[in-house]
Coordinates of C-alpha atoms in Angstrom, one line a residue:
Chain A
X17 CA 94.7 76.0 124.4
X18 CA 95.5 78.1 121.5
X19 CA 94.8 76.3 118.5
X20 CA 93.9 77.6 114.6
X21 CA 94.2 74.7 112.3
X22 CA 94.1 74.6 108.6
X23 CA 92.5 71.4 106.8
X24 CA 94.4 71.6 103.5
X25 CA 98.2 72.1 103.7
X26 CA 98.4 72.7 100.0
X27 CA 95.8 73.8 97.6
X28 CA 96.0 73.6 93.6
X29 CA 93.7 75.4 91.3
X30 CA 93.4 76.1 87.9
X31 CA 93.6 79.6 86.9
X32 CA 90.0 80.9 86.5
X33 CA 88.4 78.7 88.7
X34 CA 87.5 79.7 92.8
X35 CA 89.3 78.3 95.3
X36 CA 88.2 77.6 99.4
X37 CA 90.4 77.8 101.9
X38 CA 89.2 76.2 105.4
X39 CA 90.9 76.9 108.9
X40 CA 89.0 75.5 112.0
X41 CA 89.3 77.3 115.2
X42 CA 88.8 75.5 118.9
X43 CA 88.2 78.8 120.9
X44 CA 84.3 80.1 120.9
X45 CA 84.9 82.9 122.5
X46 CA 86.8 84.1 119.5
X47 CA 85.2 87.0 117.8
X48 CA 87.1 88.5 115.3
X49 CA 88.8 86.7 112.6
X50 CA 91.4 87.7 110.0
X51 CA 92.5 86.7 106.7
X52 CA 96.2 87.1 105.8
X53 CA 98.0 86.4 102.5
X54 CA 102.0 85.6 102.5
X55 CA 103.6 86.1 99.4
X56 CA 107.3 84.5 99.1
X57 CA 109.5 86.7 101.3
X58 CA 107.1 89.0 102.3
X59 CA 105.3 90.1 105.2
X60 CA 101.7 89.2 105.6
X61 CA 99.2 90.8 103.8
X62 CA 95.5 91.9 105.6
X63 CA 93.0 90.5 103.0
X64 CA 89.2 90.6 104.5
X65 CA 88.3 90.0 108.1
X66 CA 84.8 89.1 109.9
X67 CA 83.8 90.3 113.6
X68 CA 81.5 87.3 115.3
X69 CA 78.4 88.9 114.8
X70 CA 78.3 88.4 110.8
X71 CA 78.5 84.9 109.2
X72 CA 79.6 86.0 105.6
X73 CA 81.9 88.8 104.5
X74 CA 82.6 90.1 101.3
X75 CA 85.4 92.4 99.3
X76 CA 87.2 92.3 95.6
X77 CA 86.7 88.8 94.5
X78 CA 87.1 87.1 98.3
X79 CA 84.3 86.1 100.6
X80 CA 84.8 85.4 104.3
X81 CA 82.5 83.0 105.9
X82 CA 82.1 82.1 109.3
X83 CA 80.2 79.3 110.7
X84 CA 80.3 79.6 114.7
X85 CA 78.6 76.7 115.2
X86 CA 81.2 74.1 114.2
X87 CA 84.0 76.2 114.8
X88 CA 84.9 76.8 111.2
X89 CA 86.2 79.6 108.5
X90 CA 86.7 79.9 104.9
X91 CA 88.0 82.1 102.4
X92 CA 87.0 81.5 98.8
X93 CA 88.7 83.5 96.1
X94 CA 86.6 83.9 92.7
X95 CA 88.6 83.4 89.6
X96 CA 91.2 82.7 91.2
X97 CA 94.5 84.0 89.7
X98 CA 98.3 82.9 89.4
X99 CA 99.2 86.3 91.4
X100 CA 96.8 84.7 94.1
X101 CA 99.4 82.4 94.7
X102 CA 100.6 82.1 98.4
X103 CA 100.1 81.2 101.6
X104 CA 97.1 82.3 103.5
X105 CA 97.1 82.1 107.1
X106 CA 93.1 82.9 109.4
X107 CA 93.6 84.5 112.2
X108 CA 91.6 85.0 115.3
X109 CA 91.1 87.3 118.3
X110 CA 89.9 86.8 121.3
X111 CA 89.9 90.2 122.8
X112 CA 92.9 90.3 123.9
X113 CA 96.4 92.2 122.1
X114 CA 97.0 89.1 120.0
X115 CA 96.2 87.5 117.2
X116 CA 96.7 83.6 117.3
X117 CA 97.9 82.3 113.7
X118 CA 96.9 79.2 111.6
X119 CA 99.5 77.3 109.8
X120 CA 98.7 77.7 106.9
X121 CA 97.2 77.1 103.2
X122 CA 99.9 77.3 100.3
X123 CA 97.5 77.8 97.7
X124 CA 98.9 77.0 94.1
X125 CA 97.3 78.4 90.6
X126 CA 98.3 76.7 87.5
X127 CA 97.6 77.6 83.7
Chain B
X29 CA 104.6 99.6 101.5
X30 CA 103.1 98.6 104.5
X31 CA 104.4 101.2 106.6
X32 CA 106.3 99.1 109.0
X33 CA 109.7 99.3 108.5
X34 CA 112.2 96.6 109.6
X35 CA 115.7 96.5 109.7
X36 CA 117.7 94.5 108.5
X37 CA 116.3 92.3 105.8
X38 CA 118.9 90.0 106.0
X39 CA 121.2 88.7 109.1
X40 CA 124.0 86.2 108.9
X41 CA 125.4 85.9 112.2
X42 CA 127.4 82.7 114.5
X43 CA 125.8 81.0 116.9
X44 CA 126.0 82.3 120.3
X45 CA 126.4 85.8 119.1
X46 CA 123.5 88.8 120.1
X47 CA 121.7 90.5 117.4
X48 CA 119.5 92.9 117.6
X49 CA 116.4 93.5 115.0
X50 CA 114.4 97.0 114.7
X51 CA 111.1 98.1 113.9
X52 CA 109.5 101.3 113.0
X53 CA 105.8 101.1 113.6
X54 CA 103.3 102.4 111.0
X55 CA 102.3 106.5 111.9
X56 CA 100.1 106.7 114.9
X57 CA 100.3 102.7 115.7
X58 CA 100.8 102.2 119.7
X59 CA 101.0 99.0 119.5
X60 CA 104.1 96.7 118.0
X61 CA 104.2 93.1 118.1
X62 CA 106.8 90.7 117.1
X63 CA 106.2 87.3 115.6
X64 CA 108.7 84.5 114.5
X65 CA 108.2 82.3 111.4
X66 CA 110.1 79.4 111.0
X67 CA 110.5 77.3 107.4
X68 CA 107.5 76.7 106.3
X69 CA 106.0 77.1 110.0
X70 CA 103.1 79.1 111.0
X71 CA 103.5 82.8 113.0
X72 CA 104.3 82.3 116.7
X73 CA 103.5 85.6 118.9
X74 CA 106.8 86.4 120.7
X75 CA 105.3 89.7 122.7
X76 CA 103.9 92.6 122.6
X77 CA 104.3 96.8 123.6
X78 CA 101.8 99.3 123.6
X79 CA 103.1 102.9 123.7
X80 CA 106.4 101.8 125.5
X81 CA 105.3 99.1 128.0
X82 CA 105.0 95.3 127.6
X83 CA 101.1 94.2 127.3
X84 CA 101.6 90.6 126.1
X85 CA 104.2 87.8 125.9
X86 CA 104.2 84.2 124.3
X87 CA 106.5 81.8 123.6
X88 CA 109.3 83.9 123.8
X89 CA 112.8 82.6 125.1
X90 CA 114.4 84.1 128.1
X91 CA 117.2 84.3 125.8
X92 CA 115.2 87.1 123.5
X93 CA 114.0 90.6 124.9
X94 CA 112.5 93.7 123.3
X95 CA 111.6 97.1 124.0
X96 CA 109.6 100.1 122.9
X97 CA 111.4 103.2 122.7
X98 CA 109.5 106.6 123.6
X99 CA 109.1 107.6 119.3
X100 CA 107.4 104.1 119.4
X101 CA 109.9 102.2 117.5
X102 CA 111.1 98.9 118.9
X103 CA 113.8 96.5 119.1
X104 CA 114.3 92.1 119.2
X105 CA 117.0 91.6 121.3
X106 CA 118.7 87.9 120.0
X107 CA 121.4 86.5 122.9
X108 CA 123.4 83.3 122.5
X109 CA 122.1 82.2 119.2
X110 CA 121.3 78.7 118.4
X111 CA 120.8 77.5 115.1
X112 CA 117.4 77.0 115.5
X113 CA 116.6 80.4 115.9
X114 CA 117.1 80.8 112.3
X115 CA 114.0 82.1 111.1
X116 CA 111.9 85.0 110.1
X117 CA 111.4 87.5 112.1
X118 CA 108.1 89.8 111.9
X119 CA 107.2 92.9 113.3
X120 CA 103.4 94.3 113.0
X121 CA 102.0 96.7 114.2
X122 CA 98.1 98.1 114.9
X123 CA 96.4 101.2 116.5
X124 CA 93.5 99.8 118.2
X125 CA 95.2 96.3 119.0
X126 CA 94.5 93.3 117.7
X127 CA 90.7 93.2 117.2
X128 CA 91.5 95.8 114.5
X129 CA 94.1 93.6 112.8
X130 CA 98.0 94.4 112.1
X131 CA 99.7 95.4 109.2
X132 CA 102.9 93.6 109.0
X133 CA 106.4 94.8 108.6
X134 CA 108.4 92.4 105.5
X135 CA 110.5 90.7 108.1
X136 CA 114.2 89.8 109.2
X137 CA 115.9 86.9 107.6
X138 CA 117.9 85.7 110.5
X139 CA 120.2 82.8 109.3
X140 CA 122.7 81.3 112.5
X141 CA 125.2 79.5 111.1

């Protein structure tokens, strides 16, 4: 069925330190895969994305990795910052005109 | 500015009354897809139009429609609200479709009371 999971519910960081995100995904035949950020009362917010043929990603401080073999992405921030404070939601497509959503991560930065 | 435009932000309306919620999709985006997000709750796909005709639909009650309109912008239809149709309401929408990714609209606030 259509299933994108998150392990963490919650994350807390300390400012300056990276933070992982993890989502598991159940399809295989997904092959594209989107990170989204959700800031409080906003829509969300495209932050990197990874096509099935790559394992690792990277832009401005994020890094998308992709394991296919176990099913399994993460999203790790770099010095992670209190404005990165959200939640992030993966994503995946399995060519078709939808994108199937995670739960999500509410990642918390604290001083 | 993502260049989705929804309207309005906010909605206060009774149960069993209809609403209806617009979206304005990003220049040169076909495609327009509507999501719900309920508190705290991750994105469920409602359905989908690509350059005025339905291409996808998910768990979307008989009791919601939409529709694309010829200059591409599209409407949520709400009927006989229920107070657990309070939610957020997202519009998105993409030029290649969804292996391209969407850029989101910042939702409707739909409270029933």
């Amino acid at each position: 069925g259509e299933s994108v999971g998150l392990h963490l519910p919650t994350l807390s960081v300390q400012e300056g330190d990276n933070s992982i995100i993890n989502c598991a995904y159940s399809n295989s035949a997904s092959d594209y895969f989107i990170w989204y950020k959700q800031e409080s009362g906003k829509g969300p917010q495209f932050i990197i994305d990874i096509r099935s043929n790559m394992d690792k990603r990277q832009g401005q401080r994020v890094t998308v990795l992709l394991n296919k073999t176990v099913k399994h992405l993460s999203l790790q921030i770099a010095a992670t910052q209190p404005g990165d404070s959200a939640v992030y939601f993966c994503a995946e497509n399995i060519n078709t005109d939808k994108l199937i959503f995670g739960t999500g991560t509410r990642l918390q930065v604290f001083p | 500015d993502s260049g989705v435009t929804q309207t309005p932000k906010h909605l206060i309306t009774a149960t069993g009354q209809r609403v209806t919620l617009r979206c304005s999709p990003r220049s040169g985006d076909l495609s327009v897809y509507w999501y719900q997000q309920s508190l705290d709750q991750g994105l469920q796909f409602l359905i989908q139009y690509y350059n005025g005709e339905e291409r996808a639909k998910g768990n979307i009650l008989e009791r919601f429609s939409a529709q694309q309109f010829p200059d591409l912008h599209s409407e949520l239809n709400l009927s006989s609200l229920e107070l657990g149709d309070s939610a957020l309401y997202f519009c998105a929408s993409s030029e290649q479709g969804a292996g391209y990714g969407y850029t989101f609209g910042s939702g409707t606030r739909l409270t029933v009371v």
